[in-house]
PDB file of C-alpha atoms in Angstrom:
ATOM      1  CA  MET U   1     -14.740 -18.679  29.883  1.00  0.00           C
ATOM      2  CA  ASP U   2     -16.651 -16.047  27.741  1.00  0.00           C
ATOM      3  CA  LYS U   3     -15.076 -15.652  24.614  1.00  0.00           C
ATOM      4  CA  LYS U   4     -15.624 -11.825  25.215  1.00  0.00           C
ATOM      5  CA  ASN U   5     -13.971 -11.963  28.531  1.00  0.00           C
ATOM      6  CA  SER U   6     -10.149 -12.912  28.642  1.00  0.00           C
ATOM      7  CA  GLY U   7     -10.221 -12.499  32.402  1.00  0.00           C
ATOM      8  CA  VAL U   8      -8.244  -9.142  32.064  1.00  0.00           C
ATOM      9  CA  GLY U   9     -11.054  -6.777  33.030  1.00  0.00           C
ATOM     10  CA  VAL U  10      -9.531  -3.590  31.839  1.00  0.00           C
ATOM     11  CA  LEU U  11      -8.168  -5.001  28.474  1.00  0.00           C
ATOM     12  CA  ASP U  12     -11.625  -6.401  27.714  1.00  0.00           C
ATOM     13  CA  LYS U  13     -13.199  -2.743  28.593  1.00  0.00           C
ATOM     14  CA  ALA U  14     -10.602  -1.488  26.077  1.00  0.00           C
ATOM     15  CA  VAL U  15     -11.225  -3.762  23.253  1.00  0.00           C
ATOM     16  CA  GLY U  16     -14.939  -3.235  23.909  1.00  0.00           C
ATOM     17  CA  ILE U  17     -14.295   0.443  23.390  1.00  0.00           C
ATOM     18  CA  LEU U  18     -12.405  -0.321  20.147  1.00  0.00           C
ATOM     19  CA  ALA U  19     -15.102  -2.698  18.809  1.00  0.00           C
ATOM     20  CA  THR U  20     -17.886  -0.233  19.539  1.00  0.00           C
ATOM     21  CA  LEU U  21     -15.995   2.360  17.333  1.00  0.00           C
ATOM     22  CA  GLU U  22     -15.345   0.192  14.475  1.00  0.00           C
ATOM     23  CA  SER U  23     -19.200   1.155  13.632  1.00  0.00           C
ATOM     24  CA  GLY U  24     -18.333   4.864  13.649  1.00  0.00           C
ATOM     25  CA  PRO U  25     -18.169   7.906  15.722  1.00  0.00           C
ATOM     26  CA  HIS U  26     -19.361   7.578  19.342  1.00  0.00           C
ATOM     27  CA  SER U  27     -19.874  10.460  22.136  1.00  0.00           C
ATOM     28  CA  LEU U  28     -18.593   9.336  25.673  1.00  0.00           C
ATOM     29  CA  ALA U  29     -22.643   9.089  26.620  1.00  0.00           C
ATOM     30  CA  GLU U  30     -22.973   6.794  23.444  1.00  0.00           C
ATOM     31  CA  LEU U  31     -20.203   4.848  24.377  1.00  0.00           C
ATOM     32  CA  VAL U  32     -21.378   4.227  27.741  1.00  0.00           C
ATOM     33  CA  ALA U  33     -24.653   3.108  26.466  1.00  0.00           C
ATOM     34  CA  ALA U  34     -23.051   0.697  23.770  1.00  0.00           C
ATOM     35  CA  THR U  35     -20.610  -0.923  26.193  1.00  0.00           C
ATOM     36  CA  GLY U  36     -22.165  -0.714  29.613  1.00  0.00           C
ATOM     37  CA  ILE U  37     -18.944   0.374  30.949  1.00  0.00           C
ATOM     38  CA  ALA U  38     -19.343   2.923  33.789  1.00  0.00           C
ATOM     39  CA  ARG U  39     -19.108   6.326  32.617  1.00  0.00           C
ATOM     40  CA  PRO U  40     -15.804   7.486  34.583  1.00  0.00           C
ATOM     41  CA  THR U  41     -14.154   4.189  33.433  1.00  0.00           C
ATOM     42  CA  ALA U  42     -15.216   4.775  29.927  1.00  0.00           C
ATOM     43  CA  HIS U  43     -13.746   8.257  29.853  1.00  0.00           C
ATOM     44  CA  ARG U  44     -10.462   7.120  31.356  1.00  0.00           C
ATOM     45  CA  LEU U  45      -9.819   4.185  28.899  1.00  0.00           C
ATOM     46  CA  ALA U  46     -10.929   6.352  26.165  1.00  0.00           C
ATOM     47  CA  VAL U  47      -8.551   9.185  26.667  1.00  0.00           C
ATOM     48  CA  ALA U  48      -5.733   6.510  27.559  1.00  0.00           C
ATOM     49  CA  LEU U  49      -6.379   4.720  23.951  1.00  0.00           C
ATOM     50  CA  GLU U  50      -6.229   8.492  22.639  1.00  0.00           C
ATOM     51  CA  PHE U  51      -3.070   8.825  24.155  1.00  0.00           C
ATOM     52  CA  HIS U  52      -1.718   5.675  22.508  1.00  0.00           C
ATOM     53  CA  ARG U  53      -2.881   6.841  19.298  1.00  0.00           C
ATOM     54  CA  LEU U  54      -5.586   3.909  19.113  1.00  0.00           C
ATOM     55  CA  VAL U  55      -8.381   6.378  19.495  1.00  0.00           C
ATOM     56  CA  ALA U  56      -8.758   9.943  18.189  1.00  0.00           C
ATOM     57  CA  ARG U  57     -11.680  12.520  18.049  1.00  0.00           C
ATOM     58  CA  ASP U  58     -13.510  13.848  15.012  1.00  0.00           C
ATOM     59  CA  LEU U  59     -14.313  17.669  14.737  1.00  0.00           C
ATOM     60  CA  ASN U  60     -17.162  17.334  16.861  1.00  0.00           C
ATOM     61  CA  GLY U  61     -15.026  16.021  19.775  1.00  0.00           C
ATOM     62  CA  ARG U  62     -16.601  12.151  19.400  1.00  0.00           C
ATOM     63  CA  PHE U  63     -14.456   9.286  19.871  1.00  0.00           C
ATOM     64  CA  ILE U  64     -13.302   7.563  16.685  1.00  0.00           C
ATOM     65  CA  LEU U  65     -10.773   4.730  15.831  1.00  0.00           C
ATOM     66  CA  GLY U  66      -7.113   6.326  15.921  1.00  0.00           C
ATOM     67  CA  PRO U  67      -4.384   6.309  13.048  1.00  0.00           C
ATOM     68  CA  ARG U  68      -2.554   3.737  15.063  1.00  0.00           C
ATOM     69  CA  SER U  69      -5.384   1.083  14.170  1.00  0.00           C
ATOM     70  CA  ALA U  70      -4.345   1.521  10.564  1.00  0.00           C
ATOM     71  CA  GLU U  71      -0.795   1.516  11.045  1.00  0.00           C
ATOM     72  CA  LEU U  72      -0.650  -1.851  12.530  1.00  0.00           C
ATOM     73  CA  ALA U  73      -3.000  -3.205   9.915  1.00  0.00           C
ATOM     74  CA  ALA U  74      -0.932  -1.923   7.262  1.00  0.00           C
ATOM     75  CA  ALA U  75       2.023  -3.602   8.903  1.00  0.00           C
ATOM     76  CA  ALA U  76       0.144  -7.117   9.223  1.00  0.00           C
ATOM     77  CA  GLY U  77      -0.709  -6.328   5.591  1.00  0.00           C
ATOM     78  CA  GLU U  78       2.615  -5.455   4.516  1.00  0.00           C
ATOM     79  CA  ASP U  79       3.926  -9.034   6.090  1.00  0.00           C
ATOM     80  CA  ARG U  80       1.492 -10.988   4.328  1.00  0.00           C
ATOM     81  CA  LEU U  81       2.242  -9.058   1.035  1.00  0.00           C
ATOM     82  CA  ILE U  82       6.019  -9.876   1.526  1.00  0.00           C
ATOM     83  CA  ALA U  83       5.254 -13.436   2.293  1.00  0.00           C
ATOM     84  CA  ALA U  84       2.993 -13.856  -0.741  1.00  0.00           C
ATOM     85  CA  ALA U  85       5.368 -11.554  -2.949  1.00  0.00           C
ATOM     86  CA  ALA U  86       8.279 -14.107  -3.119  1.00  0.00           C
ATOM     87  CA  PRO U  87       6.348 -17.087  -5.097  1.00  0.00           C
ATOM     88  CA  ALA U  88       4.370 -14.330  -7.235  1.00  0.00           C
ATOM     89  CA  LEU U  89       7.442 -12.502  -8.487  1.00  0.00           C
ATOM     90  CA  ALA U  90       9.281 -15.871  -9.366  1.00  0.00           C
ATOM     91  CA  ALA U  91       6.391 -16.902 -11.318  1.00  0.00           C
ATOM     92  CA  LEU U  92       5.902 -13.506 -13.079  1.00  0.00           C
ATOM     93  CA  ARG U  93       9.911 -13.782 -13.816  1.00  0.00           C
ATOM     94  CA  ASP U  94       9.395 -17.264 -15.301  1.00  0.00           C
ATOM     95  CA  ALA U  95       6.421 -16.146 -17.357  1.00  0.00           C
ATOM     96  CA  THR U  96       8.160 -13.157 -18.922  1.00  0.00           C
ATOM     97  CA  GLY U  97      11.665 -14.016 -18.721  1.00  0.00           C
ATOM     98  CA  GLU U  98      12.472 -10.380 -16.940  1.00  0.00           C
ATOM     99  CA  SER U  99      13.572  -9.560 -13.380  1.00  0.00           C
ATOM    100  CA  ALA U 100      10.442  -8.934 -11.076  1.00  0.00           C
ATOM    101  CA  GLN U 101      10.016  -6.444  -8.444  1.00  0.00           C
ATOM    102  CA  LEU U 102       7.921  -5.403  -5.654  1.00  0.00           C
ATOM    103  CA  TYR U 103       8.049  -1.449  -4.677  1.00  0.00           C
ATOM    104  CA  ARG U 104       6.405   0.180  -1.488  1.00  0.00           C
ATOM    105  CA  ARG U 105       6.326   4.187  -1.101  1.00  0.00           C
ATOM    106  CA  GLN U 106       7.892   5.782   1.972  1.00  0.00           C
ATOM    107  CA  GLY U 107       7.096   9.435   1.419  1.00  0.00           C
ATOM    108  CA  ASP U 108       9.533  10.738  -1.328  1.00  0.00           C
ATOM    109  CA  ILE U 109      11.131   7.544  -2.522  1.00  0.00           C
ATOM    110  CA  ARG U 110      10.145   3.998  -3.221  1.00  0.00           C
ATOM    111  CA  ILE U 111      11.598   0.937  -1.380  1.00  0.00           C
ATOM    112  CA  CYS U 112      12.210  -2.420  -3.218  1.00  0.00           C
ATOM    113  CA  VAL U 113      10.879  -4.891  -0.638  1.00  0.00           C
ATOM    114  CA  ALA U 114      10.909  -8.140  -2.730  1.00  0.00           C
ATOM    115  CA  VAL U 115      12.699  -9.287  -5.943  1.00  0.00           C
ATOM    116  CA  ALA U 116      13.122 -12.234  -8.091  1.00  0.00           C
ATOM    117  CA  GLU U 117      16.014 -12.014 -10.605  1.00  0.00           C
ATOM    118  CA  ARG U 118      16.504 -12.938 -14.108  1.00  0.00           C
ATOM    119  CA  LEU U 119      18.371 -15.898 -13.749  1.00  0.00           C
ATOM    120  CA  SER U 120      20.939 -15.365 -16.614  1.00  0.00           C
ATOM    121  CA  GLY U 121      21.902 -12.888 -19.365  1.00  0.00           C
ATOM    122  CA  LEU U 122      21.584  -9.100 -19.313  1.00  0.00           C
ATOM    123  CA  ARG U 123      19.154  -7.806 -16.711  1.00  0.00           C
ATOM    124  CA  ASP U 124      17.935  -4.682 -14.284  1.00  0.00           C
ATOM    125  CA  SER U 125      19.047  -5.623 -10.841  1.00  0.00           C
ATOM    126  CA  VAL U 126      17.398  -3.898  -8.055  1.00  0.00           C
ATOM    127  CA  PRO U 127      18.134  -5.382  -4.594  1.00  0.00           C
ATOM    128  CA  VAL U 128      15.933  -5.595  -1.893  1.00  0.00           C
ATOM    129  CA  GLY U 129      16.102  -2.491   0.186  1.00  0.00           C
ATOM    130  CA  ALA U 130      16.967  -0.250  -2.527  1.00  0.00           C
ATOM    131  CA  SER U 131      15.697   3.465  -2.244  1.00  0.00           C
ATOM    132  CA  LEU U 132      14.623   4.608  -5.677  1.00  0.00           C
ATOM    133  CA  THR U 133      13.032   7.962  -6.808  1.00  0.00           C
ATOM    134  CA  MET U 134       9.476   8.783  -7.231  1.00  0.00           C
ATOM    135  CA  GLN U 135      10.206  11.094  -9.807  1.00  0.00           C
ATOM    136  CA  ALA U 136      10.896   8.439 -12.585  1.00  0.00           C
ATOM    137  CA  GLY U 137       9.813   4.614 -13.810  1.00  0.00           C
ATOM    138  CA  SER U 138       6.608   2.940 -14.238  1.00  0.00           C
ATOM    139  CA  ALA U 139       6.378   1.658 -10.637  1.00  0.00           C
ATOM    140  CA  ALA U 140       6.793   5.489  -9.235  1.00  0.00           C
ATOM    141  CA  GLN U 141       3.793   6.323 -11.643  1.00  0.00           C
ATOM    142  CA  ILE U 142       1.587   3.560 -10.181  1.00  0.00           C
ATOM    143  CA  LEU U 143       2.278   4.575  -6.792  1.00  0.00           C
ATOM    144  CA  MET U 144       1.741   8.154  -7.384  1.00  0.00           C
ATOM    145  CA  ALA U 145      -1.474   7.644 -10.047  1.00  0.00           C
ATOM    146  CA  TRP U 146      -4.214   7.124  -7.547  1.00  0.00           C
ATOM    147  CA  GLU U 147      -3.084   9.685  -4.779  1.00  0.00           C
ATOM    148  CA  ASP U 148      -5.379  12.627  -4.191  1.00  0.00           C
ATOM    149  CA  SER U 149      -5.005  15.648  -6.643  1.00  0.00           C
ATOM    150  CA  GLU U 150      -2.721  17.527  -4.080  1.00  0.00           C
ATOM    151  CA  LYS U 151      -0.354  14.777  -3.901  1.00  0.00           C
ATOM    152  CA  ILE U 152      -0.103  14.402  -7.289  1.00  0.00           C
ATOM    153  CA  HIS U 153       0.407  18.129  -8.277  1.00  0.00           C
ATOM    154  CA  ARG U 154       3.300  18.163  -5.604  1.00  0.00           C
ATOM    155  CA  GLY U 155       4.601  14.704  -6.915  1.00  0.00           C
ATOM    156  CA  LEU U 156       4.651  15.923 -10.576  1.00  0.00           C
ATOM    157  CA  LYS U 157       7.101  18.561  -9.592  1.00  0.00           C
ATOM    158  CA  ASN U 158      10.376  17.619 -11.440  1.00  0.00           C
ATOM    159  CA  ALA U 159       9.045  14.117 -12.474  1.00  0.00           C
ATOM    160  CA  ARG U 160       9.927  12.498 -15.736  1.00  0.00           C
ATOM    161  CA  TYR U 161       6.207  11.633 -16.252  1.00  0.00           C
ATOM    162  CA  THR U 162       3.203  13.869 -16.694  1.00  0.00           C
ATOM    163  CA  ALA U 163      -0.413  14.177 -15.261  1.00  0.00           C
ATOM    164  CA  ALA U 164      -1.326  12.651 -18.764  1.00  0.00           C
ATOM    165  CA  HIS U 165       0.872   9.741 -18.097  1.00  0.00           C
ATOM    166  CA  LEU U 166      -0.991   9.306 -14.823  1.00  0.00           C
ATOM    167  CA  ALA U 167      -4.354   9.664 -16.348  1.00  0.00           C
ATOM    168  CA  ALA U 168      -3.497   6.795 -18.773  1.00  0.00           C
ATOM    169  CA  ASP U 169      -2.209   4.672 -16.053  1.00  0.00           C
ATOM    170  CA  ARG U 170      -5.457   4.898 -14.236  1.00  0.00           C
ATOM    171  CA  ARG U 171      -7.491   4.130 -17.293  1.00  0.00           C
ATOM    172  CA  ARG U 172      -5.928   0.992 -18.295  1.00  0.00           C
ATOM    173  CA  GLY U 173      -4.628  -0.354 -15.246  1.00  0.00           C
ATOM    174  CA  TRP U 174      -0.757  -0.398 -15.649  1.00  0.00           C
ATOM    175  CA  ALA U 175       2.091   1.854 -16.532  1.00  0.00           C
ATOM    176  CA  GLN U 176       5.405   1.441 -18.597  1.00  0.00           C
ATOM    177  CA  SER U 177       8.524   3.686 -18.668  1.00  0.00           C
ATOM    178  CA  VAL U 178      11.164   3.481 -21.148  1.00  0.00           C
ATOM    179  CA  GLY U 179      14.502   5.076 -20.098  1.00  0.00           C
ATOM    180  CA  GLU U 180      12.760   7.450 -17.486  1.00  0.00           C
ATOM    181  CA  ARG U 181      15.030   6.063 -14.335  1.00  0.00           C
ATOM    182  CA  GLU U 182      17.940   4.727 -16.138  1.00  0.00           C
ATOM    183  CA  ALA U 183      18.942   5.115 -19.708  1.00  0.00           C
ATOM    184  CA  GLY U 184      18.573   1.969 -21.605  1.00  0.00           C
ATOM    185  CA  VAL U 185      15.930   0.442 -19.122  1.00  0.00           C
ATOM    186  CA  THR U 186      12.361  -0.149 -19.422  1.00  0.00           C
ATOM    187  CA  SER U 187       9.648  -1.612 -17.289  1.00  0.00           C
ATOM    188  CA  VAL U 188       5.969  -2.196 -16.470  1.00  0.00           C
ATOM    189  CA  SER U 189       4.362  -2.053 -13.636  1.00  0.00           C
ATOM    190  CA  ALA U 190       0.613  -2.499 -11.939  1.00  0.00           C
ATOM    191  CA  PRO U 191      -0.938  -1.688  -8.656  1.00  0.00           C
ATOM    192  CA  VAL U 192      -1.578  -4.037  -5.590  1.00  0.00           C
ATOM    193  CA  ARG U 193      -4.435  -2.759  -3.269  1.00  0.00           C
ATOM    194  CA  GLY U 194      -5.111  -3.534   0.285  1.00  0.00           C
ATOM    195  CA  ARG U 195      -8.186  -4.545   1.677  1.00  0.00           C
ATOM    196  CA  ASN U 196      -9.616  -0.961   1.509  1.00  0.00           C
ATOM    197  CA  GLY U 197      -8.919  -0.688  -2.163  1.00  0.00           C
ATOM    198  CA  LYS U 198      -6.094   1.712  -1.668  1.00  0.00           C
ATOM    199  CA  VAL U 199      -2.703   1.377  -3.779  1.00  0.00           C
ATOM    200  CA  ILE U 200      -0.080   0.086  -1.221  1.00  0.00           C
ATOM    201  CA  ALA U 201       2.491  -1.332  -3.746  1.00  0.00           C
ATOM    202  CA  ALA U 202       3.447  -1.718  -7.443  1.00  0.00           C
ATOM    203  CA  VAL U 203       4.486  -4.927  -8.961  1.00  0.00           C
ATOM    204  CA  SER U 204       7.250  -4.323 -11.848  1.00  0.00           C
ATOM    205  CA  ILE U 205       9.204  -6.094 -14.461  1.00  0.00           C
ATOM    206  CA  SER U 206      12.175  -4.463 -15.903  1.00  0.00           C
ATOM    207  CA  GLY U 207      14.943  -5.101 -18.381  1.00  0.00           C
ATOM    208  CA  PRO U 208      16.856  -3.824 -20.879  1.00  0.00           C
ATOM    209  CA  ILE U 209      15.198  -1.820 -24.052  1.00  0.00           C
ATOM    210  CA  GLU U 210      17.127  -4.140 -26.322  1.00  0.00           C
ATOM    211  CA  ARG U 211      14.916  -7.152 -25.286  1.00  0.00           C
ATOM    212  CA  LEU U 212      11.409  -5.333 -24.279  1.00  0.00           C
ATOM    213  CA  GLY U 213      11.178  -2.663 -26.747  1.00  0.00           C
ATOM    214  CA  ARG U 214       9.865   0.795 -26.740  1.00  0.00           C
ATOM    215  CA  GLN U 215       6.403  -0.465 -26.029  1.00  0.00           C
ATOM    216  CA  PRO U 216       7.034  -3.360 -22.992  1.00  0.00           C
ATOM    217  CA  GLY U 217       3.077  -3.079 -22.118  1.00  0.00           C
ATOM    218  CA  ARG U 218       2.348  -4.708 -25.123  1.00  0.00           C
ATOM    219  CA  LEU U 219       4.386  -7.768 -24.295  1.00  0.00           C
ATOM    220  CA  HIS U 220       3.965  -7.927 -20.374  1.00  0.00           C
ATOM    221  CA  ALA U 221       1.318  -5.654 -19.048  1.00  0.00           C
ATOM    222  CA  ALA U 222      -1.162  -8.844 -18.781  1.00  0.00           C
ATOM    223  CA  ALA U 223       1.183 -10.900 -16.941  1.00  0.00           C
ATOM    224  CA  VAL U 224       2.253  -7.902 -14.676  1.00  0.00           C
ATOM    225  CA  VAL U 225      -1.779  -6.938 -14.157  1.00  0.00           C
ATOM    226  CA  ALA U 226      -2.580 -10.678 -13.277  1.00  0.00           C
ATOM    227  CA  THR U 227       0.220 -10.838 -10.804  1.00  0.00           C
ATOM    228  CA  ALA U 228      -0.916  -7.697  -9.066  1.00  0.00           C
ATOM    229  CA  GLU U 229      -4.407  -8.578  -9.259  1.00  0.00           C
ATOM    230  CA  ARG U 230      -3.247 -12.032  -7.374  1.00  0.00           C
ATOM    231  CA  LEU U 231      -1.726 -10.280  -4.692  1.00  0.00           C
ATOM    232  CA  THR U 232      -4.519  -7.664  -4.217  1.00  0.00           C
ATOM    233  CA  GLU U 233      -6.986 -10.721  -3.843  1.00  0.00           C
ATOM    234  CA  HIS U 234      -4.658 -12.438  -1.138  1.00  0.00           C
ATOM    235  CA  LEU U 235      -4.927  -9.461   0.772  1.00  0.00           C
ATOM    236  CA  LYS U 236      -8.624  -8.936   0.797  1.00  0.00           C
ATOM    237  CA  GLN U 237      -8.818 -12.689   1.755  1.00  0.00           C
ATOM    238  CA  GLY U 238      -6.663 -12.128   4.948  1.00  0.00           C
ATOM    239  CA  LYS U 239      -4.938 -15.379   3.868  1.00  0.00           C
TER     240      LYS U 239
END
């Protein structure tokens, strides 16, 4: 069987339209020319794909890939990220002696999606599934720092950190916080990026100020950044 022909004609044509739009916007005439699909069929399929948000229109009415494609890709990326996070966070915990977490943003909160707890002694316990504020903490700073200026402006309202903190985070590639989220707790975080370069998660270590001090980044920023970079590279390779 032809690798481009599954035997389900309508599906093959729909996938052909999506593959064509991968290179950029196309008018209906351009879709027809590129795919060889009859104009009425191409129009019917493109409109159906638009209904399911796999296709959208640009300002000129041309067909483009829709938001659903990105959502599916993000979900697949999240599965790969979480699968890779467990051993990465365990290694980070062992290297630093502190609890390690992975956070993803959901609107105005951040969710802990993976954890490697410190095995004994005083620790900062954040269970998987915990919802934490976006207004405090080094992970919140990381998940906010690379947003567009409008989102940053909104996010800074009532935040415990400032625009200057976010600028410093972007410059050095990591963030630290001391008592921002919870009195006596300090943390260090670094960004995990998806295949498009966008920050999609934050790797963190956290623990008591008595052990990490008031400049926890001096102790552990290198290890946290290295872990975040390993996860980023894993996602880029699509393994």
